[in-house]
Amino acid sequence: MYRTKFSDHLVLILGSLFLCMPVVVAFMTSTHTAADIHMNGLSLAWGDNFIATYEKVLTQKGGFTGDITGARMVMNSLILGVGFAIGKILLSMMAAYAIVYFRFPMATLSFWVIFTTLLLPLEVRIMPSYQVMSDLGLLNTYSGLIVPLLASATGTFYFRQFFKSVPEELLEAARIDGAGPFKFFIDILVPISRTMIAAIFIIMFVYGWNQYLWPMMMTTDESFFTLMRGIKSILQVWVGSNIPDYNEAFALAVLAMLPPVAIVVIFQSWFIKGLTESDK
Amino acid sequence: MAYTTSQPQPGGFLSRLGFGGKARSRKTAVAAEEMKRVQFTSPVLPYLFLFPQLAVIFIFFYWPSVQAVSSSFYLEDPFGFGSTFVGLSNYTDVIFSSEYQSIALFTAVFTVLVTFLSLSLGLLLAVKADRVIRGASTYKTLLIAIYAIAAPVSGLIGMMIFDQHVGPFVKMMSYFGWHMQVGLNYYDTAFAMTVVAVWKQIPYNFIFFLSGLQNVPVSVREAAMIDCRSGMRRFWTVILPLLAPTAFFLLTINVTYALFDTFGIIDVMVKDKPANNPVTLVYKVYADGFRGNDIGGSSAQSVILMIVVFVLTIFQFRFIERRVHYN
């Protein structure tokens, strides 16, 4: 068999460094003071300002109106992530249930109507989407942040695929026992989809947490700012200041990337397996 | 060739999700599959279950999309008093403007560079990670850890690394006589953007290439080993062709990534000063429509991008066809 060479490890070590160093540097630098960073540059060593910086970022009121704290932004990001994930699961499970388990004339048409949404990313219909939202009076609301993002088919497809793999005998048996559509859905299908629901929840949470363009357009009221939106505004303050708050910007970045990185690292075996076994 | 079925299949824009579970959906793009034999029949219930999803899709997807197309033929009054039908003039204005052309050119170059670099680096790392035994899981964790970091966050980190005062990369380069001015110098900014965009996309390609490699059966590898002593040649003639479906799938995904998902990186790195900085077409749609209030022009650009997306999708579907044909 193949014998591992030193160069293989060298490439992997360099690759890992290239990918991970920026994140480590971001974290380490965030523990120094702004003046320290300004003088000595980014740092790889632990500073002594960790608690002060993060406390300031999380609790100090800032922004133009002076009533938005980092903690508030974390909460808004959580609301967006969790709300989006729950909404997505509810809508897409129901839609997939109708498409897979019912025989009705519009089934194929509905499928394609939903499927088409995969073709156009939000980025190419920004302006009209914004206008629709302002017509509906949904700017600066949580529903305005969350609901429009639900207009895509991803979740529906995951569940459709999963429902198709559920053995037919289950429905046959349930029907013999006299279960109707609601009972079958709630008492049988939802419980056996638990793992799938958990998986989709995590994926959708990160997707919602990471949203940038949509919150940026939808929210002008700072009390609705998410972390991603906060990054944008910290940069705007930055331009033109003498000693930029590097440490605070980095702390904000660390807060914003903590959940995605933690989830990927913790669930990595789960989703790599998902990748490799999905076609079997 | 039975084992080709275990290669990742092209999955359309499902995979624009930005996270791992997309794998499950990859074969859903093949729409014609057998129905369940046993089904419920009910005149109302299926519509009831479908209603919430369809309502959201119609209000927030179809309506805006139709509006994008229709307002691309109108010139909006800047003060909001109605609009006039101007036919294709929004399109001709856009296409013949030299600014748009140079942005289109940058977008094309950026897309090619990001796609090529992140694919090849992802493949290189996957090939190496597939070989090593000691430390394999540590490498894997390190190489995918940044997978789900949002684009604007990577843009922010990139800005610090390339910052003029504190950025370590800039300091390092100044020893070689390259005085980078990201945000001021067009090419320096373009360089920094490309590096950040590639950085963020490598883990994605790595995961798919690695799973593709691990699906190559041991028997095939051993047979290749007997036939051919040169590792390089074995890779080019046996392993790479087997990875071709994965690579094609990743190609479209990476192109859409570079075109659309890099918006956050670009928006953060140009710091609201797009004037002399490189931007992509999506950024221009946003800037013209949202900042410049040029609804008609922005919509025309949206429609042009929609056409690009459609072409990409057709490309992808044709590819699926070919694969089905092979099997």
Coordinates of C-alpha atoms in Angstrom, one line a residue:
Chain A
M1 CA 0.0 0.0 0.0
Y2 CA 0.9 3.6 -0.1
R3 CA 3.5 4.8 2.3
T4 CA 2.9 8.3 3.7
K5 CA 5.5 10.8 2.8
F6 CA 6.7 13.7 4.8
S7 CA 5.5 16.1 2.1
D8 CA 1.9 14.9 2.6
H9 CA 2.0 16.1 6.1
L10 CA 3.7 19.3 5.1
V11 CA 1.0 20.1 2.7
L12 CA -1.7 19.3 5.2
I13 CA 0.0 21.3 8.0
L14 CA 0.4 24.3 5.7
G15 CA -3.2 24.0 4.6
S16 CA -4.5 23.8 8.1
L17 CA -2.4 26.8 9.1
F18 CA -3.7 28.8 6.1
L19 CA -7.3 28.0 7.0
C20 CA -7.2 28.3 10.8
M21 CA -4.6 30.9 11.5
P22 CA -6.7 33.9 10.6
V23 CA -9.4 32.7 13.1
V24 CA -6.9 32.1 15.8
V25 CA -5.3 35.5 15.2
A26 CA -8.7 37.1 15.3
F27 CA -9.5 35.5 18.6
M28 CA -6.1 36.2 20.2
T29 CA -6.0 39.8 19.0
S30 CA -9.4 40.5 20.4
T31 CA -7.9 39.9 23.9
H32 CA -5.6 42.9 23.5
T33 CA -6.4 46.6 23.9
A34 CA -6.9 48.8 20.8
A35 CA -3.8 50.9 21.5
D36 CA -1.7 47.7 22.0
I37 CA -2.9 46.4 18.6
H38 CA -2.3 49.7 17.0
M39 CA 1.3 49.7 18.2
N40 CA 2.2 46.1 17.9
G41 CA 0.0 44.7 15.2
L42 CA -2.1 41.6 15.3
S43 CA -1.1 39.1 17.9
L44 CA -0.8 35.3 18.4
A45 CA -0.4 35.5 22.1
W46 CA -3.0 35.8 24.8
G47 CA -3.6 39.4 25.9
D48 CA -4.9 40.5 29.3
N49 CA -7.9 42.5 28.1
F50 CA -10.2 39.6 27.3
I51 CA -12.8 40.2 29.9
A52 CA -12.8 44.0 29.5
T53 CA -13.1 43.8 25.7
Y54 CA -15.9 41.3 25.6
E55 CA -17.8 43.0 28.5
K56 CA -17.6 46.2 26.6
V57 CA -18.7 44.7 23.3
L58 CA -21.6 42.9 24.9
T59 CA -22.9 45.5 27.3
Q60 CA -21.8 49.0 26.2
K61 CA -24.5 50.9 24.3
G62 CA -23.3 52.1 21.0
G63 CA -24.4 52.8 17.5
F64 CA -25.9 56.1 16.3
T65 CA -28.9 56.1 18.5
G66 CA -26.9 54.7 21.4
D67 CA -29.3 51.9 22.4
I68 CA -27.8 48.9 20.8
T69 CA -25.5 46.5 22.7
G70 CA -23.6 43.5 21.5
A71 CA -25.8 41.3 23.7
R72 CA -28.9 42.7 21.9
M73 CA -27.3 41.9 18.6
V74 CA -26.5 38.3 19.7
M75 CA -30.1 38.0 20.8
N76 CA -31.4 39.3 17.4
S77 CA -29.1 36.9 15.6
L78 CA -30.4 34.0 17.8
I79 CA -34.0 35.1 17.1
L80 CA -33.3 35.2 13.3
G81 CA -31.5 31.8 13.4
V82 CA -34.0 30.0 15.6
G83 CA -37.1 31.6 14.1
F84 CA -35.9 30.9 10.6
A85 CA -35.1 27.2 11.4
I86 CA -38.4 26.6 13.1
G87 CA -40.4 28.3 10.4
K88 CA -38.5 26.4 7.7
I89 CA -39.1 23.1 9.4
L90 CA -42.8 23.7 9.9
L91 CA -43.5 25.0 6.4
S92 CA -41.4 22.5 4.6
M93 CA -42.5 19.4 6.5
M94 CA -46.1 20.2 5.8
A95 CA -45.5 21.0 2.1
A96 CA -43.4 17.8 1.7
Y97 CA -46.1 15.8 3.5
A98 CA -48.8 17.0 1.0
I99 CA -46.6 16.3 -2.0
V100 CA -45.5 12.8 -1.0
Y101 CA -48.5 11.4 0.9
F102 CA -51.4 12.8 -1.0
R103 CA -52.8 12.1 -4.4
F104 CA -54.2 15.3 -5.9
P105 CA -54.3 16.9 -9.3
M106 CA -52.0 19.8 -8.6
A107 CA -49.2 17.7 -7.0
T108 CA -46.8 18.0 -9.9
L109 CA -47.5 21.6 -10.5
S110 CA -47.0 22.5 -6.8
F111 CA -43.8 20.6 -6.8
W112 CA -42.4 22.7 -9.7
V113 CA -43.7 25.9 -8.3
I114 CA -41.7 25.2 -5.2
F115 CA -38.7 23.8 -7.1
T116 CA -38.4 26.9 -9.2
T117 CA -37.4 29.0 -6.2
L118 CA -34.1 27.2 -6.2
L119 CA -33.1 28.9 -9.4
L120 CA -33.0 32.5 -8.3
P121 CA -30.9 33.5 -5.3
L122 CA -32.1 36.4 -3.2
E123 CA -29.2 38.5 -4.4
V124 CA -30.7 38.9 -7.9
R125 CA -34.1 40.1 -6.8
I126 CA -33.0 42.5 -4.0
M127 CA -34.7 45.7 -5.0
P128 CA -38.2 44.3 -5.7
S129 CA -38.1 42.2 -2.6
Y130 CA -37.3 45.3 -0.6
Q131 CA -40.2 47.1 -2.2
V132 CA -42.6 44.3 -1.4
M133 CA -41.5 44.4 2.2
S134 CA -41.9 48.1 2.5
D135 CA -45.3 47.9 0.8
L136 CA -46.4 45.4 3.4
G137 CA -45.0 47.5 6.2
L138 CA -42.7 44.8 7.4
L139 CA -39.4 46.8 7.5
N140 CA -37.8 46.7 10.9
T141 CA -39.9 43.8 12.2
Y142 CA -38.8 40.3 13.2
S143 CA -41.3 38.7 10.8
G144 CA -39.9 40.9 8.0
L145 CA -36.5 39.5 8.8
I146 CA -37.5 35.9 8.9
V147 CA -40.6 35.2 6.7
P148 CA -39.2 36.3 3.3
L149 CA -36.2 34.0 3.8
L150 CA -38.6 31.1 4.1
A151 CA -39.4 31.5 0.4
S152 CA -37.1 28.8 -0.8
A153 CA -37.4 25.1 -1.4
T154 CA -34.4 23.7 0.4
G155 CA -36.1 22.3 3.4
T156 CA -39.0 21.0 1.4
F157 CA -36.6 19.0 -0.7
Y158 CA -34.8 17.5 2.3
F159 CA -38.1 16.4 3.8
R160 CA -39.5 15.2 0.5
Q161 CA -36.5 13.0 0.0
F162 CA -36.7 11.7 3.5
F163 CA -40.4 10.9 3.4
K164 CA -39.9 9.0 0.2
S165 CA -37.4 6.7 2.0
V166 CA -39.9 5.9 4.7
P167 CA -41.2 2.4 4.1
E168 CA -44.6 2.1 2.5
E169 CA -45.6 -0.5 5.0
L170 CA -45.8 2.1 7.7
L171 CA -48.6 3.9 6.1
E172 CA -50.3 0.7 5.1
A173 CA -50.2 -0.5 8.7
A174 CA -51.3 2.9 10.0
R175 CA -54.3 2.9 7.7
I176 CA -55.3 -0.6 8.7
D177 CA -55.3 0.6 12.3
G178 CA -57.5 3.4 11.2
A179 CA -55.1 6.4 11.4
G180 CA -56.2 9.4 9.3
P181 CA -53.8 11.9 7.7
F182 CA -53.4 14.1 10.8
K183 CA -52.8 11.2 13.1
F184 CA -50.3 9.6 10.8
F185 CA -48.4 12.8 10.4
I186 CA -48.2 13.7 14.0
D187 CA -48.0 10.3 15.7
I188 CA -45.9 8.5 13.2
L189 CA -44.1 10.6 10.7
V190 CA -43.0 13.4 13.0
P191 CA -41.5 11.0 15.6
I192 CA -39.6 9.0 13.0
S193 CA -38.2 12.2 11.4
R194 CA -36.7 13.4 14.7
T195 CA -33.0 13.0 13.5
M196 CA -33.8 14.6 10.2
I197 CA -35.5 17.5 12.0
A198 CA -32.6 18.0 14.3
A199 CA -30.2 18.0 11.3
I200 CA -32.2 20.5 9.4
F201 CA -32.6 22.7 12.4
I202 CA -28.9 23.0 12.8
I203 CA -28.3 23.7 9.1
M204 CA -31.0 26.2 8.9
F205 CA -30.0 27.9 12.2
V206 CA -26.5 28.5 10.8
Y207 CA -28.0 29.7 7.5
G208 CA -30.2 32.2 9.4
W209 CA -27.5 33.3 11.7
N210 CA -25.2 34.0 8.8
Q211 CA -27.7 36.1 6.8
Y212 CA -26.2 39.4 5.8
L213 CA -27.7 41.2 2.8
W214 CA -31.3 40.7 3.9
P215 CA -31.0 42.1 7.5
M216 CA -28.8 44.9 6.1
M217 CA -31.7 46.1 3.9
M218 CA -34.5 45.3 6.2
T219 CA -33.3 46.9 9.4
T220 CA -32.6 50.5 9.8
D221 CA -33.8 50.6 13.4
E222 CA -30.7 49.6 15.4
S223 CA -32.7 47.6 18.0
F224 CA -33.2 45.0 15.2
F225 CA -29.5 44.8 14.2
T226 CA -28.0 41.3 14.0
L227 CA -24.3 40.6 14.6
M228 CA -23.7 40.5 10.9
R229 CA -25.4 43.9 10.5
G230 CA -23.3 45.1 13.5
I231 CA -20.1 44.3 11.7
K232 CA -21.2 46.6 8.9
S233 CA -21.9 49.4 11.2
I234 CA -18.7 49.0 13.2
L235 CA -16.8 49.4 9.9
Q236 CA -18.6 52.6 9.1
V237 CA -17.6 54.1 12.5
W238 CA -14.1 52.9 11.8
V239 CA -13.5 54.9 8.7
G240 CA -11.8 58.1 9.8
S241 CA -11.2 57.3 13.4
N242 CA -7.7 57.7 14.8
I243 CA -7.2 54.4 16.6
P244 CA -9.8 52.1 15.3
D245 CA -11.3 49.7 17.8
Y246 CA -9.6 46.7 16.3
N247 CA -10.2 44.7 19.5
E248 CA -13.9 45.3 19.4
A249 CA -14.2 44.5 15.7
F250 CA -12.4 41.3 16.3
A251 CA -14.5 40.5 19.4
L252 CA -17.6 41.0 17.3
A253 CA -16.2 38.7 14.6
V254 CA -15.4 36.1 17.2
L255 CA -19.0 36.2 18.5
A256 CA -20.4 36.0 15.0
M257 CA -18.3 33.0 14.0
L258 CA -18.5 31.1 17.3
P259 CA -21.8 29.2 16.6
P260 CA -20.9 28.2 13.0
V261 CA -17.4 27.0 13.9
A262 CA -18.6 25.2 17.1
I263 CA -21.4 23.4 15.2
V264 CA -19.2 22.3 12.3
V265 CA -16.5 21.0 14.7
I266 CA -19.0 19.2 17.0
F267 CA -21.2 17.7 14.3
Q268 CA -18.5 17.1 11.7
S269 CA -18.6 13.3 11.7
W270 CA -22.3 13.5 11.4
F271 CA -22.4 15.7 8.4
I272 CA -19.4 14.2 6.6
K273 CA -21.2 10.9 6.9
G274 CA -24.3 12.6 5.6
L275 CA -22.3 13.6 2.6
T276 CA -20.7 10.3 1.9
E277 CA -23.7 8.1 2.5
S278 CA -26.5 10.2 1.1
D279 CA -26.5 8.3 -2.1
K280 CA -26.8 4.8 -0.8
Chain B
M1 CA -19.8 0.9 -13.5
A2 CA -21.6 0.5 -10.3
Y3 CA -19.4 2.6 -8.2
T4 CA -20.1 5.8 -10.0
T5 CA -23.5 5.9 -8.3
S6 CA -21.8 6.7 -5.1
Q7 CA -20.3 9.9 -6.4
P8 CA -22.0 13.1 -5.3
Q9 CA -24.6 14.1 -7.8
P10 CA -25.2 17.6 -9.1
G11 CA -27.8 19.2 -6.9
G12 CA -28.7 22.5 -8.4
F13 CA -29.0 25.5 -6.3
L14 CA -30.0 23.4 -3.3
S15 CA -26.5 23.5 -2.3
R16 CA -26.4 27.2 -2.0
L17 CA -27.3 26.6 1.6
G18 CA -23.8 27.0 2.8
F19 CA -23.7 24.0 5.1
G20 CA -23.2 20.3 5.1
G21 CA -26.6 18.7 5.1
K22 CA -27.0 19.7 1.5
A23 CA -25.7 16.3 0.6
R24 CA -29.1 14.8 1.4
S25 CA -30.7 16.8 -1.2
R26 CA -28.3 16.2 -4.0
K27 CA -30.4 13.6 -5.8
T28 CA -33.6 15.4 -5.4
A29 CA -32.8 17.5 -8.5
V30 CA -33.8 14.4 -10.5
A31 CA -37.5 15.1 -10.3
A32 CA -39.0 12.1 -11.9
E33 CA -39.0 9.5 -9.2
E34 CA -41.5 6.9 -8.4
M35 CA -44.5 7.9 -6.3
K36 CA -45.6 6.2 -3.1
R37 CA -48.0 3.4 -3.9
V38 CA -50.2 4.1 -0.9
Q39 CA -51.5 7.7 -0.6
F40 CA -54.2 9.6 1.1
T41 CA -56.9 11.3 -1.1
S42 CA -58.6 14.3 0.2
P43 CA -60.1 17.3 -1.6
V44 CA -58.9 19.9 0.8
L45 CA -56.1 18.6 3.1
P46 CA -53.2 18.6 0.7
Y47 CA -53.9 22.3 -0.2
L48 CA -54.1 23.1 3.4
F49 CA -50.7 21.6 4.1
L50 CA -49.2 23.3 1.1
F51 CA -50.8 26.7 1.7
P52 CA -48.2 28.3 4.1
Q53 CA -45.3 27.4 1.9
L54 CA -47.0 28.4 -1.3
A55 CA -48.2 31.7 0.2
V56 CA -44.7 32.7 1.3
I57 CA -43.3 31.7 -2.1
F58 CA -45.8 33.7 -4.0
I59 CA -45.5 36.8 -1.9
F60 CA -41.8 36.8 -1.4
F61 CA -40.5 35.0 -4.5
Y62 CA -42.8 35.2 -7.5
W63 CA -44.2 38.6 -6.9
P64 CA -40.7 40.3 -6.6
S65 CA -39.3 38.3 -9.4
V66 CA -42.1 39.4 -11.8
Q67 CA -41.6 42.9 -10.5
A68 CA -37.9 42.8 -11.3
V69 CA -38.6 41.8 -14.8
S70 CA -41.4 44.4 -15.3
S71 CA -39.6 47.3 -13.7
S72 CA -36.6 46.7 -15.9
F73 CA -38.7 48.1 -18.8
Y74 CA -39.6 51.2 -17.0
L75 CA -37.9 54.4 -15.9
E76 CA -38.8 55.3 -12.4
D77 CA -39.4 59.0 -11.6
P78 CA -36.7 59.9 -9.0
F79 CA -39.3 61.6 -6.8
G80 CA -41.6 58.6 -6.9
F81 CA -44.3 60.0 -9.2
G82 CA -45.0 57.1 -11.5
S83 CA -42.9 55.6 -14.2
T84 CA -42.6 55.6 -17.9
F85 CA -42.3 52.6 -20.2
V86 CA -38.9 52.8 -21.9
G87 CA -38.6 49.4 -23.6
L88 CA -35.1 48.0 -23.6
S89 CA -33.3 51.2 -23.0
N90 CA -32.5 50.2 -19.4
Y91 CA -30.8 47.2 -20.8
T92 CA -28.9 49.0 -23.5
D93 CA -27.8 51.7 -21.0
V94 CA -26.5 49.0 -18.7
I95 CA -24.8 46.9 -21.3
F96 CA -23.1 49.8 -23.1
S97 CA -21.9 51.6 -20.0
S98 CA -18.2 51.3 -19.7
E99 CA -18.5 51.0 -15.9
Y100 CA -20.7 48.0 -16.2
Q101 CA -18.4 46.4 -18.7
S102 CA -15.4 46.8 -16.5
I103 CA -17.3 45.4 -13.5
A104 CA -18.5 42.5 -15.7
L105 CA -14.9 41.9 -16.7
F106 CA -13.7 42.0 -13.1
T107 CA -16.5 39.6 -12.1
A108 CA -15.5 37.2 -14.8
V109 CA -11.8 37.2 -13.8
F110 CA -12.7 37.0 -10.1
T111 CA -15.0 34.1 -10.7
V112 CA -12.5 32.2 -12.7
L113 CA -9.7 32.8 -10.2
V114 CA -11.7 32.0 -7.1
T115 CA -13.2 28.8 -8.7
F116 CA -9.9 27.6 -10.1
L117 CA -7.9 28.3 -6.9
S118 CA -10.4 27.0 -4.4
L119 CA -11.1 23.9 -6.4
S120 CA -7.4 23.0 -6.9
L121 CA -6.4 23.7 -3.3
G122 CA -9.4 21.8 -2.0
L123 CA -8.5 18.9 -4.3
L124 CA -4.8 19.0 -3.2
L125 CA -5.7 18.9 0.5
A126 CA -8.3 16.2 -0.1
V127 CA -5.7 14.0 -1.9
K128 CA -3.2 14.4 0.9
A129 CA -5.8 13.9 3.7
D130 CA -7.0 10.8 1.9
R131 CA -3.4 9.4 2.2
V132 CA -2.3 10.0 5.7
I133 CA -3.4 7.8 8.5
R134 CA -1.7 9.4 11.5
G135 CA -3.5 12.6 12.5
A136 CA -6.1 12.2 9.8
S137 CA -9.0 13.2 11.9
T138 CA -7.2 16.2 13.4
Y139 CA -6.3 17.4 9.9
K140 CA -9.9 16.9 8.8
T141 CA -11.3 18.9 11.7
L142 CA -8.8 21.7 11.1
L143 CA -9.5 21.8 7.4
I144 CA -13.3 22.1 7.7
A145 CA -13.5 24.2 10.9
I146 CA -14.1 27.4 9.1
Y147 CA -16.6 25.9 6.7
A148 CA -19.7 27.8 8.0
I149 CA -18.2 31.2 8.8
A150 CA -20.3 33.9 7.2
A151 CA -19.0 35.9 4.3
P152 CA -19.0 39.3 6.0
V153 CA -17.1 37.8 9.0
S154 CA -14.4 36.4 6.7
G155 CA -14.4 39.8 5.0
L156 CA -13.7 41.5 8.3
I157 CA -11.0 39.1 9.2
G158 CA -9.5 39.5 5.8
M159 CA -9.5 43.3 6.2
M160 CA -7.5 43.0 9.4
I161 CA -4.9 40.7 7.9
F162 CA -4.6 43.2 5.0
D163 CA -5.0 46.3 7.1
Q164 CA -2.5 49.0 6.2
H165 CA -1.4 49.7 9.8
V166 CA -1.7 46.4 11.6
G167 CA -2.0 43.8 8.9
P168 CA 0.7 41.1 9.2
F169 CA 0.5 40.2 5.5
V170 CA 1.0 43.8 4.5
K171 CA 4.0 44.1 6.8
M172 CA 5.5 40.9 5.4
M173 CA 5.0 42.1 1.8
S174 CA 6.6 45.5 2.5
Y175 CA 9.9 43.6 3.1
F176 CA 9.6 42.5 -0.5
G177 CA 8.9 46.0 -1.7
W178 CA 5.2 45.6 -2.2
H179 CA 3.4 48.3 -0.4
M180 CA -0.2 47.1 -0.3
Q181 CA -3.0 49.6 0.0
V182 CA -6.2 47.6 0.3
G183 CA -9.2 49.8 -0.2
L184 CA -7.2 52.4 -2.1
N185 CA -5.3 50.5 -4.8
Y186 CA -7.6 48.6 -7.2
Y187 CA -5.3 45.6 -7.7
D188 CA -4.4 45.3 -4.1
T189 CA -8.0 45.2 -3.1
A190 CA -8.8 42.7 -5.8
F191 CA -5.9 40.5 -4.6
A192 CA -7.2 40.6 -1.0
M193 CA -10.8 39.9 -2.0
T194 CA -9.7 36.9 -4.0
V195 CA -7.6 35.5 -1.2
V196 CA -10.5 35.8 1.3
A197 CA -13.0 34.4 -1.1
V198 CA -10.8 31.4 -1.9
W199 CA -10.0 30.9 1.8
K200 CA -13.6 30.7 2.7
Q201 CA -14.5 28.2 -0.1
I202 CA -11.6 25.7 0.3
P203 CA -13.3 23.6 3.1
Y204 CA -16.4 23.1 1.1
N205 CA -14.5 21.7 -1.9
F206 CA -12.2 19.7 0.4
I207 CA -15.2 17.9 2.0
F208 CA -16.7 16.9 -1.4
F209 CA -13.4 15.9 -2.9
L210 CA -12.5 13.9 0.1
S211 CA -15.8 12.0 0.1
G212 CA -15.4 11.5 -3.6
L213 CA -11.9 10.0 -3.1
Q214 CA -13.0 7.8 -0.3
N215 CA -15.7 6.4 -2.5
V216 CA -13.1 5.1 -5.0
P217 CA -13.1 1.4 -4.2
V218 CA -10.0 -0.2 -2.8
S219 CA -10.1 -2.8 -5.6
V220 CA -9.7 0.0 -8.2
R221 CA -6.9 1.6 -6.3
E222 CA -5.1 -1.7 -6.0
A223 CA -5.5 -2.6 -9.6
A224 CA -4.2 0.8 -10.6
M225 CA -1.3 0.3 -8.2
I226 CA -0.3 -2.9 -10.0
D227 CA -0.7 -1.4 -13.5
C228 CA 1.1 1.8 -12.9
R229 CA 4.0 2.6 -10.6
S230 CA 3.9 6.4 -10.9
G231 CA 1.7 8.0 -8.3
M232 CA 1.3 11.1 -10.4
R233 CA 0.1 9.2 -13.5
R234 CA -2.2 7.0 -11.4
F235 CA -3.8 10.1 -10.1
W236 CA -4.3 11.7 -13.5
T237 CA -5.4 8.6 -15.4
V238 CA -7.4 6.7 -12.8
I239 CA -8.4 8.7 -9.8
L240 CA -9.2 12.1 -11.4
P241 CA -11.5 10.7 -14.0
L242 CA -13.4 8.9 -11.3
L243 CA -13.7 12.3 -9.5
A244 CA -15.0 14.1 -12.6
P245 CA -18.7 14.0 -11.5
T246 CA -17.7 15.6 -8.2
A247 CA -15.5 18.1 -9.9
F248 CA -18.3 19.2 -12.3
F249 CA -20.8 19.4 -9.6
L250 CA -18.4 21.6 -7.6
L251 CA -17.6 23.7 -10.6
T252 CA -21.1 25.1 -10.9
I253 CA -21.4 25.5 -7.1
N254 CA -18.2 27.4 -7.0
V255 CA -19.2 29.7 -9.9
T256 CA -22.4 30.6 -8.2
Y257 CA -20.5 31.1 -4.9
A258 CA -18.1 33.5 -6.6
L259 CA -20.9 35.3 -8.4
F260 CA -23.4 35.7 -5.5
D261 CA -22.2 34.5 -2.1
T262 CA -19.1 36.6 -2.0
F263 CA -21.3 39.7 -1.7
G264 CA -20.7 39.9 2.1
I265 CA -16.9 39.7 1.6
I266 CA -17.0 42.5 -1.1
D267 CA -19.4 44.7 0.8
V268 CA -17.2 44.6 3.9
M269 CA -13.9 45.0 2.2
V270 CA -14.8 48.0 0.0
K271 CA -16.1 49.7 3.1
D272 CA -18.8 51.7 1.3
K273 CA -16.3 53.2 -1.0
P274 CA -16.8 51.3 -4.2
A275 CA -15.5 54.2 -6.3
N276 CA -12.1 53.0 -7.2
N277 CA -12.4 49.5 -5.8
P278 CA -13.3 46.3 -7.7
V279 CA -16.8 45.1 -7.1
T280 CA -18.9 42.3 -8.7
L281 CA -22.1 42.5 -10.6
V282 CA -24.2 41.5 -7.6
Y283 CA -22.7 44.4 -5.6
K284 CA -23.6 46.7 -8.5
V285 CA -27.2 45.6 -8.5
Y286 CA -27.3 46.4 -4.8
A287 CA -25.5 49.7 -5.1
D288 CA -27.5 51.0 -8.0
G289 CA -30.9 50.0 -6.7
F290 CA -30.4 50.6 -3.0
R291 CA -28.0 53.5 -2.9
G292 CA -28.4 55.1 -6.3
N293 CA -32.1 54.6 -6.4
D294 CA -31.9 53.6 -10.1
I295 CA -34.7 51.0 -9.9
G296 CA -35.0 50.4 -13.6
G297 CA -31.3 50.0 -14.2
S298 CA -30.9 47.8 -11.1
S299 CA -33.8 45.6 -12.2
A300 CA -32.3 45.3 -15.7
Q301 CA -29.1 44.1 -14.1
S302 CA -31.1 41.7 -11.9
V303 CA -32.6 40.2 -15.1
I304 CA -29.2 39.9 -16.7
L305 CA -28.0 38.0 -13.7
M306 CA -31.1 35.8 -13.7
I307 CA -30.3 34.8 -17.2
V308 CA -26.8 33.9 -16.1
V309 CA -28.2 31.8 -13.4
F310 CA -30.6 30.1 -15.8
V311 CA -27.7 29.3 -18.2
L312 CA -25.8 27.8 -15.3
T313 CA -28.8 25.7 -14.3
I314 CA -29.2 24.4 -17.8
F315 CA -25.6 23.5 -17.9
Q316 CA -26.1 21.6 -14.7
F317 CA -29.1 19.7 -15.9
R318 CA -27.5 18.8 -19.2
F319 CA -24.7 17.4 -17.1
I320 CA -27.1 15.3 -15.0
E321 CA -28.6 14.0 -18.3
R322 CA -25.2 12.9 -19.4
R323 CA -24.5 11.1 -16.2
V324 CA -27.8 9.3 -16.3
H325 CA -27.0 8.3 -19.8
Y326 CA -23.7 6.8 -18.6
N327 CA -25.3 4.7 -16.0

